[in-house]
Tab-separated table of C-alpha atoms in Angstrom:
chain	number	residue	atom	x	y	z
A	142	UNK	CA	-71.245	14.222	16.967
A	143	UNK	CA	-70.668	11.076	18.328
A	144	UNK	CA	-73.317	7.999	18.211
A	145	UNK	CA	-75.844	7.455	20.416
A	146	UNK	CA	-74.761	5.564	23.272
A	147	UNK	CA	-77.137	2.450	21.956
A	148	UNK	CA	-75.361	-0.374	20.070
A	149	UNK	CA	-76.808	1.341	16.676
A	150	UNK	CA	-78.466	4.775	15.436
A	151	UNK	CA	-82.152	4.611	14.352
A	152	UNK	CA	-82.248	3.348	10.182
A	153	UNK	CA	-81.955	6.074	8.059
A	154	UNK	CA	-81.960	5.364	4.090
A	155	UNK	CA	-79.704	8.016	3.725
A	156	UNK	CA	-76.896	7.282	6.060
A	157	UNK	CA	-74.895	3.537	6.265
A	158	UNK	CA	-75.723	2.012	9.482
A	159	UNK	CA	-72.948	2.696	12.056
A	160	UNK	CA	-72.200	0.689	16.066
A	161	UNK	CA	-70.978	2.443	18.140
A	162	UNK	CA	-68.338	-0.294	18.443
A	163	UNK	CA	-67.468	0.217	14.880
A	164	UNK	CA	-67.199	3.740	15.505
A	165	UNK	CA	-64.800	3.356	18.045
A	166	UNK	CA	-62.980	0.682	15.897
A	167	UNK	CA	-62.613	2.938	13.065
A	168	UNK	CA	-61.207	5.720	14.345
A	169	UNK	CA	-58.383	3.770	16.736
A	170	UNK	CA	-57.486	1.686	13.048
A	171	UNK	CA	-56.818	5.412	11.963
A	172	UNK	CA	-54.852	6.749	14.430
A	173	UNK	CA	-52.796	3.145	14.754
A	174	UNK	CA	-52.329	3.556	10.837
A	175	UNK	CA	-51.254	7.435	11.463
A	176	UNK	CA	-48.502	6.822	13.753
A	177	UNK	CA	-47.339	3.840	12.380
A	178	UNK	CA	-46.564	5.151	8.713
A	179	UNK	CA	-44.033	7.821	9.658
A	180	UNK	CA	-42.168	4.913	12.205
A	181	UNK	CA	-42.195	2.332	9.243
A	182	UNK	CA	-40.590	5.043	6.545
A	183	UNK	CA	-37.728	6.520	9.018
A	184	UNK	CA	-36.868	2.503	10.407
A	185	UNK	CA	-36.283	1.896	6.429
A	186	UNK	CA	-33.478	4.904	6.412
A	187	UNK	CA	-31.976	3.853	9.826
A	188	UNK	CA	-28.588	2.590	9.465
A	189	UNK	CA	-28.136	-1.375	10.844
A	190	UNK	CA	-28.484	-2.066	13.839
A	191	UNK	CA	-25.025	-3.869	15.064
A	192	UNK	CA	-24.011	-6.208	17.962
A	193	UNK	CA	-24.302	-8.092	19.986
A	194	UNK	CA	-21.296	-10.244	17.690
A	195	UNK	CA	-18.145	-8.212	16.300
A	196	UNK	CA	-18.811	-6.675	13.013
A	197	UNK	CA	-16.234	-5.388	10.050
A	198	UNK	CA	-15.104	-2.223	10.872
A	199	UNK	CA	-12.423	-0.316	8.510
A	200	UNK	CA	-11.106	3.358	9.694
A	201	UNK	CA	-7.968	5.754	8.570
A	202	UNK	CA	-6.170	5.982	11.036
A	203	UNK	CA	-2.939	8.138	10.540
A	204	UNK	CA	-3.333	8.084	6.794
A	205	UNK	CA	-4.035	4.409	6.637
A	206	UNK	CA	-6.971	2.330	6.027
A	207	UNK	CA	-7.070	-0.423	8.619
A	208	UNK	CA	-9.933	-3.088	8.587
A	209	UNK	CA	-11.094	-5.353	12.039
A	210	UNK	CA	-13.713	-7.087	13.858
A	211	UNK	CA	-14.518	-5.226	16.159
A	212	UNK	CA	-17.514	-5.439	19.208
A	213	UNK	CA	-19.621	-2.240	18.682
A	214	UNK	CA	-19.114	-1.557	22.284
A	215	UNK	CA	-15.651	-0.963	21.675
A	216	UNK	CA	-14.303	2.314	21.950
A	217	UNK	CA	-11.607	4.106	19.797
A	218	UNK	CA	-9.489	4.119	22.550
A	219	UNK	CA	-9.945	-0.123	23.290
A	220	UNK	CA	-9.534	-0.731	19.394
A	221	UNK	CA	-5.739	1.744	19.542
A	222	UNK	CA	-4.507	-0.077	21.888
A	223	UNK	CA	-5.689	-3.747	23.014
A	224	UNK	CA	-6.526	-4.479	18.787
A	225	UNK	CA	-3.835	-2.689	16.466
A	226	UNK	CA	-0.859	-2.391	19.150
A	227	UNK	CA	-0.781	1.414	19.369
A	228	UNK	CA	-0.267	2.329	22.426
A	229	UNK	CA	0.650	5.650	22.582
A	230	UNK	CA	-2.989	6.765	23.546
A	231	UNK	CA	-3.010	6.283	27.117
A	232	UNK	CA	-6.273	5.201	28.970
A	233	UNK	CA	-6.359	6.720	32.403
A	234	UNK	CA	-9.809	7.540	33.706
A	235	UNK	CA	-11.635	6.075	30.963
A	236	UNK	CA	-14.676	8.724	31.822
A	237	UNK	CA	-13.420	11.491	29.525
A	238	UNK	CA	-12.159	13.598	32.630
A	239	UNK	CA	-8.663	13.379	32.395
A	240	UNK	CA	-7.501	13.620	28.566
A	241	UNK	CA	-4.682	11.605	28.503
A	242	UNK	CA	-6.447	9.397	25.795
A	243	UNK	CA	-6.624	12.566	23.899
A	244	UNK	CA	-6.443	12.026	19.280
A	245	UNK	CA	-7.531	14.041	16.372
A	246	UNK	CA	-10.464	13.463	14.638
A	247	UNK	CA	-10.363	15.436	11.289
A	248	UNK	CA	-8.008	17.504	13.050
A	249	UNK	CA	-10.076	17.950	15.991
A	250	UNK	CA	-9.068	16.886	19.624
A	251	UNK	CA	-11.415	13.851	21.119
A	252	UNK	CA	-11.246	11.878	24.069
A	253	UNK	CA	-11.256	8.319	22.291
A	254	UNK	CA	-12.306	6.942	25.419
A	255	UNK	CA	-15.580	8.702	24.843
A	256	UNK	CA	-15.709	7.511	20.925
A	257	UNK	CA	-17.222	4.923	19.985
A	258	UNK	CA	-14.486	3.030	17.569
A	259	UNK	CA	-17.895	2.535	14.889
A	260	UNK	CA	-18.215	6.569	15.440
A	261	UNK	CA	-15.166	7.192	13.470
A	262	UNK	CA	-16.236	5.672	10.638
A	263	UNK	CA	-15.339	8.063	7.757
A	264	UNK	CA	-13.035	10.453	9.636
A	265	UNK	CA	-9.717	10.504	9.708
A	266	UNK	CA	-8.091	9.280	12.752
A	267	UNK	CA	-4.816	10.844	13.840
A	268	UNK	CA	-2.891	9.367	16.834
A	269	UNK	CA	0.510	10.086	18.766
A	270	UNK	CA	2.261	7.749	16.694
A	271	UNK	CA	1.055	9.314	13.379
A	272	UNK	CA	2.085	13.071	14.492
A	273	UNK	CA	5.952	12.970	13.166
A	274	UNK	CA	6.885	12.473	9.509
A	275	UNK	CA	8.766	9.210	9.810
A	276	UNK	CA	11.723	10.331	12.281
A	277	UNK	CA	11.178	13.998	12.448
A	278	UNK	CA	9.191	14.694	15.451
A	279	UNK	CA	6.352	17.432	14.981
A	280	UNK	CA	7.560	20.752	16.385
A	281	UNK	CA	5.728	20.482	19.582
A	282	UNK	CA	7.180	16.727	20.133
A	283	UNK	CA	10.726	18.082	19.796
A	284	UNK	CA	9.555	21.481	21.770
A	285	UNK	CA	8.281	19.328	24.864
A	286	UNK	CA	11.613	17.637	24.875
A	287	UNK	CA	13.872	20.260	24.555
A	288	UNK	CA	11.975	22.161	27.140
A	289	UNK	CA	11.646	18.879	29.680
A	290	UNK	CA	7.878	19.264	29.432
A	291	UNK	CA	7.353	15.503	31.006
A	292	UNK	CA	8.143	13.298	33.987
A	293	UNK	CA	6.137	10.035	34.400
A	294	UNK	CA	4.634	10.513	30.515
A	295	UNK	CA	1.554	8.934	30.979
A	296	UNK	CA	-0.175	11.841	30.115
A	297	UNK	CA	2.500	13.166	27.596
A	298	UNK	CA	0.803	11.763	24.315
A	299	UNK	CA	-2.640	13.080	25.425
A	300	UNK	CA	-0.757	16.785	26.013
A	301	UNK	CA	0.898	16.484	22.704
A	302	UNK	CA	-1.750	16.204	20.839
A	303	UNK	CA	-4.037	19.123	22.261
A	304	UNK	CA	-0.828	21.718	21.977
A	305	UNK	CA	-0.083	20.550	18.410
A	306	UNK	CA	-3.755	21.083	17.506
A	307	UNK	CA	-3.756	24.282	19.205
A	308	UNK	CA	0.093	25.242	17.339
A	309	UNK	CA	-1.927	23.917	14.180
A	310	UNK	CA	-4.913	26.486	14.107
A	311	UNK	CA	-3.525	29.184	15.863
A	312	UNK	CA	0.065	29.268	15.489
A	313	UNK	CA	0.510	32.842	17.035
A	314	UNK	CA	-1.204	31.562	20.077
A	315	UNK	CA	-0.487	33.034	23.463
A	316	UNK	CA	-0.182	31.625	27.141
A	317	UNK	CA	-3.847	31.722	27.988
A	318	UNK	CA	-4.577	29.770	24.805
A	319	UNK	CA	-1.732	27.428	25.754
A	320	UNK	CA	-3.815	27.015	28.952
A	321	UNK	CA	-7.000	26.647	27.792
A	322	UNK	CA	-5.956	23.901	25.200
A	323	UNK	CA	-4.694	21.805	27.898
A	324	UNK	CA	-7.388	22.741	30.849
A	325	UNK	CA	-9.161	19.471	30.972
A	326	UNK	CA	-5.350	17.647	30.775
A	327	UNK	CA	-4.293	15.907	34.107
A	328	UNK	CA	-0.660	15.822	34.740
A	329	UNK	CA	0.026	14.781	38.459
A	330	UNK	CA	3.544	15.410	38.273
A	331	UNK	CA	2.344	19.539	37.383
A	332	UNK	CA	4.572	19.955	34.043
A	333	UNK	CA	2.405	22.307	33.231
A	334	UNK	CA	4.443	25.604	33.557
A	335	UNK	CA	7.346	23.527	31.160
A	336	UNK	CA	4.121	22.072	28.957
A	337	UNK	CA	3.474	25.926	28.469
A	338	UNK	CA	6.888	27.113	27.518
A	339	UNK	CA	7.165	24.030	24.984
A	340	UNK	CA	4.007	25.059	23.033
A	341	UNK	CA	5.166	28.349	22.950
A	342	UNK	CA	8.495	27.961	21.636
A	343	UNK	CA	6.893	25.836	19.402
A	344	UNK	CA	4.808	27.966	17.987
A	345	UNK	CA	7.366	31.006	17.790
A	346	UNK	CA	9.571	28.530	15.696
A	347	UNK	CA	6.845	28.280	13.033
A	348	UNK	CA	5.498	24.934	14.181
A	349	UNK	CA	2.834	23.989	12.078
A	350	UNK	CA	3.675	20.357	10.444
A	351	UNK	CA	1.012	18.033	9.660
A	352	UNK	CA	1.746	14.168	10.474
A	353	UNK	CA	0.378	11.472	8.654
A	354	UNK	CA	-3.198	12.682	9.061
């Protein structure tokens, strides 16, 4: 039961004399000490905070460790291209809608316009340019130019890399998985029927050869 609503209840040997103030004191000091013990113990196992400045950054990308300074804004697809040169990942919406800056990560496709360059810390990073082995072009590389699978290109690299992921996993794949692997692909110039006949003849010849990964 609560106090009396007078500053103090009546003396009592038995009991310690108790305010209502201090009542009211007490019990907020408790709850404030409550909520406050969980925050303090989860902010010590919260990574750094980074930013606003660059900060180190080392990744593997195609089977190389790479270091930079890099702004934590940056994304994958910023730190491919404008920072180590490689531009082979195109940027074309830069809102994840249209795929072309499509790479693996652990052998997974991802938009890298959508990943944060800091988020692939500790996976390995495989681009366009790390697909072949030296000069010999991954089956679906060679497939998509023996079957004219391109016309501008822009959004050749981003293609690539879904159908070789797709020959990868599944390499008895069949034209609706063709199509679904490259449903969220924009290609203006409409290769896609020839984009479709390369990954299949691809995968018919066996395709499944890892780059440098």
């Amino acid at each position: 039961m609560a106090p009396p609503d007078d500053d103090s209840v009546p003396n009592n040997p038995l009991l310690p004399k108790l305010s209502r103030r201090a009542f009211f004191k007490g019990a907020g000091a408790s709850a404030l000490s409550a909520t406050l013990a969980p925050s303090a113990a989860q902010a010590a196992d919260a990574p750094p905070v980074l930013g606003p400045e660059p900060a180190p950054l080392s990744l593997s990308i195609n089977g190389r460790t790479v270091t930079v300074q890099a702004d934590p804004a940056t994304t994958l697809a910023e730190l491919l291209r404008h920072q180590l040169g490689m531009t082979g990942t195109k940027i074309g919406c830069d809102r994840g809608a249209c795929s072309a800056c499509t790479v693996w990560l652990d052998g997974e496709v991802a938009a890298s316009c959508m990943t944060l360059a800091f988020d692939a810390r500790g996976r390995k990073v495989t681009t366009i340019e790390g697909l072949a082995k030296g000069e010999e072009l991954h089956p679906v590389q060679r497939a998509f130019v023996e079957n004219d699978a391109m016309q501008c290109g822009f959004c050749t690299p981003g293609m690539v890399m879904s159908c070789a992921a797709l020959v990868e996993r599944n390499p008895k794949c069949t034209l609706d998985d063709v199509k679904q692997a490259v449903s969220g692909h924009l290609c203006r110039c409409g290769t896609y029927p020839n984009v479709f006949k390369a990954t299949l003849a691809a995968a018919q010849g066996g395709g499944k050869a890892k780059g440098n990964s």
